Amino acid sequence: MLTQSEWEKLNKLSMYIHKEKNPAALRTFFLQELMLLVDYNLAEFTIGSFHNNKTPKLSDAIVVSTYDKSFEENFENQYENVFAPFDYVNWIFSSTESIVYRESDLINPKIREKSPFYKYYLQPLGLIHVAGMIICSDEKFLASVAIYRSQKK
């Protein structure tokens, strides 16, 4: 059950979403407010598009984190330029329905821990717990939100 304070934060977020016209400001505010409700180290809110009308692609990431800007840039750069093809849950971006998920619900943890995506990307960055949300409308993938936590959190 949500506390009064949590309800107030959700109401504030809902009011902002309905009045904000700037999409980047909206996504940034959403992630900042989410951090007040869910303790995470890093989150990204990306826009979905399709390559050749088949392959879903994430772009225009907004990142909010407890880290400095260089860590955030390194995180995004490594994903975009090296690890995106190894992302073991990128198939979920083909969804035509909105979904909220934990990676541990989508892939066996033992298999996940042996994957290059986990071993060479997430684990060295200390971001080992991942949850996400796929946002769809009219059976079309629009955006993705992913939150990352360290083992400590």
Backbone as CSV, one residue per row, in Angstrom:
resi,resn,N_x,N_y,N_z,CA_x,CA_y,CA_z,C_x,C_y,C_z
1,MET,0.836,-1.175,0.000,0.000,0.000,0.000,0.887,1.246,0.000
2,LEU,0.501,2.226,-0.776,1.269,3.463,-0.874,1.012,4.370,0.328
3,THR,2.047,5.065,0.715,1.907,6.037,1.798,1.307,7.326,1.246
4,GLN,0.898,8.208,2.134,0.363,9.510,1.723,1.396,10.277,0.906
5,SER,2.627,10.238,1.348,3.716,10.930,0.652,3.918,10.383,-0.764
6,GLU,3.844,9.062,-0.909,3.996,8.453,-2.228,2.847,8.842,-3.146
7,TRP,1.631,8.873,-2.616,0.480,9.303,-3.413,0.655,10.747,-3.873
8,GLU,1.157,11.590,-2.978,1.367,12.997,-3.329,2.406,13.127,-4.441
9,LYS,3.457,12.319,-4.381,4.474,12.336,-5.440,3.891,11.872,-6.771
10,LEU,3.058,10.841,-6.729,2.415,10.361,-7.957,1.461,11.407,-8.526
11,ASN,0.721,12.085,-7.662,-0.179,13.154,-8.118,0.607,14.289,-8.765
12,LYS,1.721,14.664,-8.152,2.579,15.720,-8.715,3.078,15.305,-10.092
13,LEU,3.523,14.076,-10.207,4.013,13.553,-11.475,2.905,13.551,-12.526
14,SER,1.733,13.103,-12.153,0.608,13.062,-13.083,0.231,14.463,-13.571
15,MET,0.201,15.422,-12.672,-0.129,16.803,-13.062,0.918,17.344,-14.035
16,TYR,2.182,17.068,-13.769,3.251,17.563,-14.635,3.155,16.940,-16.023
17,ILE,2.910,15.651,-16.061,2.806,14.935,-17.343,1.711,15.555,-18.213
18,HIS,0.607,15.937,-17.609,-0.518,16.464,-18.370,-0.341,17.920,-18.798
19,LYS,0.597,18.638,-18.204,0.758,20.041,-18.592,2.046,20.329,-19.361
20,GLU,3.059,19.471,-19.236,4.364,19.743,-19.864,4.307,19.509,-21.369
21,LYS,4.783,20.461,-22.126,4.778,20.374,-23.596,6.133,19.941,-24.166
22,ASN,7.192,20.109,-23.401,8.534,19.765,-23.859,8.812,18.292,-23.543
23,PRO,8.927,17.428,-24.559,9.112,15.992,-24.307,10.380,15.658,-23.509
24,ALA,11.487,16.340,-23.772,12.724,16.049,-23.036,12.574,16.441,-21.570
25,ALA,11.954,17.588,-21.314,11.726,18.020,-19.930,10.794,17.054,-19.213
26,LEU,9.785,16.582,-19.919,8.847,15.625,-19.350,9.562,14.340,-18.950
27,ARG,10.380,13.808,-19.842,11.090,12.554,-19.557,12.075,12.731,-18.405
28,THR,12.768,13.866,-18.360,13.714,14.130,-17.269,12.969,14.213,-15.941
29,PHE,11.890,14.974,-15.904,11.107,15.115,-14.684,10.561,13.762,-14.229
30,PHE,10.062,12.980,-15.160,9.536,11.655,-14.830,10.601,10.815,-14.117
31,LEU,11.814,10.767,-14.673,12.876,9.963,-14.069,13.302,10.513,-12.717
32,GLN,13.357,11.827,-12.579,13.722,12.432,-11.296,12.680,12.114,-10.221
33,GLU,11.415,12.210,-10.577,10.346,11.890,-9.622,10.303,10.400,-9.316
34,LEU,10.571,9.582,-10.324,10.613,8.142,-10.111,11.681,7.779,-9.081
35,MET,12.799,8.491,-9.111,13.883,8.225,-8.164,13.431,8.488,-6.722
36,LEU,12.464,9.356,-6.538,11.935,9.621,-5.197,11.042,8.483,-4.707
37,LEU,10.538,7.684,-5.644,9.664,6.561,-5.304,10.382,5.217,-5.334
38,VAL,11.343,5.081,-6.241,12.079,3.829,-6.427,13.571,4.161,-6.336
39,ASP,14.237,3.554,-5.378,15.657,3.839,-5.167,16.495,3.151,-6.254
40,TYR,17.027,3.915,-7.181,17.853,3.344,-8.250,19.134,4.158,-8.423
41,ASN,20.096,3.550,-9.148,21.360,4.230,-9.432,21.311,4.996,-10.745
42,LEU,20.661,4.404,-11.750,20.632,5.016,-13.070,19.341,4.607,-13.763
43,ALA,18.769,5.553,-14.495,17.582,5.253,-15.298,17.702,5.966,-16.628
44,GLU,17.091,5.368,-17.634,17.075,6.000,-18.955,15.681,5.884,-19.540
45,PHE,15.311,6.936,-20.246,14.003,7.012,-20.904,14.318,7.277,-22.365
46,THR,14.096,6.280,-23.216,14.464,6.379,-24.626,13.227,6.317,-25.516
47,ILE,13.368,6.906,-26.671,12.307,6.904,-27.673,12.515,5.701,-28.588
48,GLY,11.423,5.041,-28.943,11.501,3.889,-29.819,11.220,4.267,-31.260
49,SER,11.944,3.625,-32.143,11.697,3.786,-33.571,11.997,2.449,-34.234
50,PHE,11.691,2.356,-35.508,11.939,1.107,-36.212,12.873,1.338,-37.384
51,HIS,13.861,0.469,-37.488,14.802,0.470,-38.595,14.230,-0.424,-39.687
52,ASN,14.119,0.071,-40.890,13.578,-0.716,-41.996,12.201,-1.293,-41.663
53,ASN,11.468,-0.598,-40.814,10.134,-1.017,-40.381,10.099,-2.385,-39.719
54,LYS,11.255,-2.912,-39.289,11.289,-4.229,-38.676,12.003,-4.221,-37.331
55,THR,13.204,-3.705,-37.289,14.029,-3.790,-36.104,13.814,-2.592,-35.190
56,PRO,13.353,-2.824,-33.952,13.180,-1.703,-33.031,14.531,-1.112,-32.638
57,LYS,14.567,0.203,-32.527,15.801,0.898,-32.168,15.466,1.929,-31.102
58,LEU,16.357,2.065,-30.123,16.206,3.067,-29.079,17.073,4.267,-29.413
59,SER,16.537,5.467,-29.197,17.309,6.676,-29.486,16.905,7.799,-28.541
60,ASP,17.673,8.861,-28.574,17.386,10.076,-27.819,17.188,9.782,-26.333
61,ALA,18.166,9.114,-25.738,18.060,8.726,-24.330,18.180,9.931,-23.404
62,ILE,17.326,9.955,-22.403,17.437,10.875,-21.279,17.899,10.011,-20.111
63,VAL,18.979,10.418,-19.447,19.538,9.639,-18.350,19.519,10.470,-17.076
64,VAL,19.083,9.847,-15.996,19.132,10.441,-14.657,19.812,9.408,-13.774
65,SER,20.793,9.848,-12.984,21.509,8.883,-12.155,22.127,9.547,-10.928
66,THR,22.704,8.689,-10.118,23.462,9.149,-8.954,24.942,9.320,-9.320
67,TYR,25.282,9.107,-10.577,26.661,9.175,-11.044,26.943,10.514,-11.726
68,ASP,28.211,10.738,-12.049,28.560,11.965,-12.767,28.280,11.814,-14.258
69,LYS,28.342,12.927,-14.955,27.996,12.980,-16.384,28.873,12.048,-17.221
70,SER,30.161,11.926,-16.877,31.046,11.069,-17.672,30.647,9.594,-17.558
71,PHE,30.195,9.165,-16.373,29.717,7.792,-16.204,28.490,7.569,-17.078
72,GLU,27.544,8.522,-17.041,26.326,8.408,-17.846,26.648,8.344,-19.332
73,GLU,27.561,9.201,-19.782,27.935,9.208,-21.204,28.611,7.905,-21.591
74,ASN,29.477,7.389,-20.729,30.142,6.113,-20.979,29.120,4.985,-21.049
75,PHE,28.157,4.988,-20.146,27.101,3.983,-20.120,26.342,3.967,-21.447
76,GLU,25.910,5.129,-21.899,25.161,5.238,-23.147,26.024,4.884,-24.357
77,ASN,27.247,5.388,-24.381,28.157,5.143,-25.498,28.454,3.650,-25.653
78,GLN,28.740,2.979,-24.550,29.022,1.548,-24.621,27.811,0.764,-25.124
79,TYR,26.622,1.147,-24.644,25.430,0.426,-25.100,25.233,0.620,-26.602
80,GLU,25.225,1.873,-27.029,24.934,2.179,-28.435,25.975,1.615,-29.393
81,ASN,27.247,1.665,-29.013,28.322,1.321,-29.951,28.892,-0.083,-29.796
82,VAL,28.590,-0.758,-28.693,29.168,-2.085,-28.488,28.119,-3.125,-28.105
83,PHE,27.348,-2.847,-27.070,26.570,-3.900,-26.421,25.113,-4.047,-26.855
84,ALA,24.555,-3.106,-27.580,23.150,-3.212,-27.989,22.829,-4.544,-28.678
85,PRO,23.682,-5.035,-29.582,23.359,-6.319,-30.228,23.364,-7.507,-29.264
86,PHE,24.011,-7.358,-28.105,24.097,-8.450,-27.133,23.038,-8.354,-26.040
87,ASP,22.217,-7.322,-26.076,21.191,-7.122,-25.057,20.194,-8.270,-25.134
88,TYR,20.145,-9.089,-24.101,19.337,-10.300,-24.112,17.847,-10.046,-23.964
89,VAL,17.427,-8.827,-23.723,15.989,-8.547,-23.658,15.542,-7.556,-24.726
90,ASN,16.382,-7.279,-25.728,15.965,-6.297,-26.739,14.792,-6.785,-27.586
91,TRP,14.486,-8.061,-27.546,13.309,-8.587,-28.240,12.025,-7.977,-27.693
92,ILE,12.070,-7.526,-26.448,10.861,-6.972,-25.828,10.431,-5.661,-26.491
93,PHE,11.373,-4.993,-27.190,11.041,-3.746,-27.875,10.138,-3.984,-29.094
94,SER,9.926,-5.240,-29.445,8.997,-5.577,-30.534,7.564,-5.721,-30.032
95,SER,7.374,-5.531,-28.744,6.044,-5.682,-28.163,5.069,-4.657,-28.747
96,THR,3.829,-5.079,-28.849,2.764,-4.166,-29.288,1.874,-3.776,-28.112
97,GLU,2.241,-4.234,-26.911,1.523,-3.895,-25.687,2.504,-3.337,-24.668
98,SER,2.036,-2.407,-23.866,2.868,-1.872,-22.787,3.143,-2.975,-21.772
99,ILE,4.372,-3.000,-21.287,4.809,-4.058,-20.372,5.705,-3.436,-19.304
100,VAL,5.572,-3.920,-18.068,6.518,-3.600,-16.994,7.171,-4.926,-16.633
101,TYR,8.507,-4.925,-16.498,9.210,-6.187,-16.285,10.433,-6.024,-15.391
102,ARG,10.852,-7.152,-14.827,12.159,-7.293,-14.198,12.930,-8.247,-15.103
103,GLU,14.189,-7.949,-15.342,14.960,-8.857,-16.203,14.964,-10.270,-15.660
104,SER,15.004,-10.400,-14.343,15.039,-11.737,-13.744,13.770,-12.535,-14.045
105,ASP,12.691,-11.865,-14.450,11.473,-12.567,-14.854,11.517,-12.985,-16.329
106,LEU,12.427,-12.399,-17.084,12.489,-12.659,-18.523,13.587,-13.633,-18.922
107,ILE,14.607,-13.735,-18.101,15.736,-14.592,-18.455,16.256,-15.286,-17.199
108,ASN,16.604,-16.534,-17.341,17.154,-17.303,-16.234,18.407,-16.607,-15.702
109,PRO,18.493,-16.367,-14.390,19.649,-15.650,-13.829,21.004,-16.298,-14.135
110,LYS,21.056,-17.613,-14.167,22.328,-18.288,-14.458,22.768,-18.047,-15.905
111,ILE,21.818,-18.064,-16.815,22.116,-17.776,-18.218,22.505,-16.317,-18.366
112,ARG,21.776,-15.445,-17.706,22.048,-13.999,-17.750,23.469,-13.697,-17.298
113,GLU,23.885,-14.295,-16.180,25.210,-14.016,-15.618,26.349,-14.492,-16.516
114,LYS,26.060,-15.408,-17.423,27.088,-15.900,-18.344,27.113,-15.126,-19.662
115,SER,26.125,-14.277,-19.869,26.028,-13.560,-21.143,27.071,-12.446,-21.240
116,PRO,27.564,-12.149,-22.444,28.511,-11.038,-22.630,27.933,-9.691,-22.188
117,PHE,26.627,-9.500,-22.395,25.986,-8.238,-22.015,26.126,-7.998,-20.514
118,TYR,25.889,-9.049,-19.741,25.994,-8.930,-18.290,27.464,-8.879,-17.850
119,LYS,28.261,-9.839,-18.309,29.652,-9.975,-17.843,30.536,-8.790,-18.213
120,TYR,30.330,-8.223,-19.401,31.253,-7.193,-19.885,30.663,-5.787,-19.912
121,TYR,29.386,-5.679,-19.610,28.747,-4.357,-19.616,28.135,-4.023,-18.256
122,LEU,27.092,-4.723,-17.857,26.391,-4.385,-16.624,27.225,-4.634,-15.370
123,GLN,27.814,-5.805,-15.258,28.558,-6.145,-14.045,29.752,-5.218,-13.810
124,PRO,30.593,-4.925,-14.811,31.708,-4.007,-14.559,31.256,-2.597,-14.147
125,LEU,30.074,-2.197,-14.593,29.538,-0.889,-14.203,28.829,-0.949,-12.852
126,GLY,28.662,-2.145,-12.317,28.016,-2.317,-11.024,26.504,-2.212,-11.079
127,LEU,25.928,-2.273,-12.252,24.474,-2.137,-12.424,23.873,-3.503,-12.737
128,ILE,23.648,-4.283,-11.696,23.311,-5.685,-11.928,21.825,-6.018,-11.823
129,HIS,21.013,-5.109,-11.286,19.569,-5.337,-11.225,18.897,-4.373,-12.193
130,VAL,18.041,-4.914,-13.063,17.421,-4.098,-14.108,15.926,-4.374,-14.150
131,ALA,15.161,-3.294,-14.248,13.718,-3.384,-14.467,13.377,-2.395,-15.567
132,GLY,12.270,-2.610,-16.206,11.936,-1.712,-17.306,10.453,-1.630,-17.583
133,MET,10.157,-0.728,-18.493,8.790,-0.511,-18.926,8.823,-0.214,-20.420
134,ILE,8.001,-0.910,-21.161,7.826,-0.660,-22.582,6.515,0.093,-22.725
135,ILE,6.552,1.216,-23.425,5.360,2.041,-23.599,4.899,1.914,-25.045
136,CYS,3.664,1.451,-25.209,3.071,1.273,-26.536,1.738,2.003,-26.592
137,SER,1.354,2.371,-27.804,0.039,2.952,-28.039,-0.417,2.509,-29.424
138,ASP,-1.666,2.131,-29.537,-2.210,1.639,-30.802,-1.326,0.542,-31.396
139,GLU,-0.865,-0.367,-30.520,-0.029,-1.506,-30.899,1.292,-1.088,-31.535
140,LYS,1.784,0.080,-31.160,3.055,0.575,-31.684,3.992,0.914,-30.531
141,PHE,5.222,0.422,-30.599,6.243,0.700,-29.603,6.636,2.176,-29.680
142,LEU,6.511,2.880,-28.551,6.822,4.306,-28.510,8.084,4.635,-27.732
143,ALA,8.269,3.980,-26.575,9.384,4.360,-25.712,9.705,3.238,-24.732
144,SER,10.841,3.414,-24.077,11.297,2.458,-23.077,11.859,3.218,-21.885
145,VAL,11.561,2.716,-20.706,12.163,3.229,-19.476,12.870,2.044,-18.832
146,ALA,14.126,2.233,-18.462,14.870,1.180,-17.774,15.511,1.772,-16.533
147,ILE,15.431,1.036,-15.430,16.102,1.461,-14.207,17.105,0.393,-13.794
148,TYR,18.225,0.856,-13.288,19.343,-0.014,-12.930,19.714,0.228,-11.478
149,ARG,19.995,-0.875,-10.778,20.428,-0.797,-9.392,21.716,-1.583,-9.197
150,SER,22.487,-1.112,-8.250,23.680,-1.838,-7.836,23.273,-2.949,-6.870
151,GLN,24.185,-3.841,-6.568,23.912,-4.903,-5.591,23.586,-4.292,-4.234
152,LYS,24.271,-3.211,-3.892,24.083,-2.556,-2.601,22.651,-2.068,-2.402
153,LYS,22.031,-1.530,-3.463,20.664,-1.007,-3.371,19.667,-2.139,-3.427
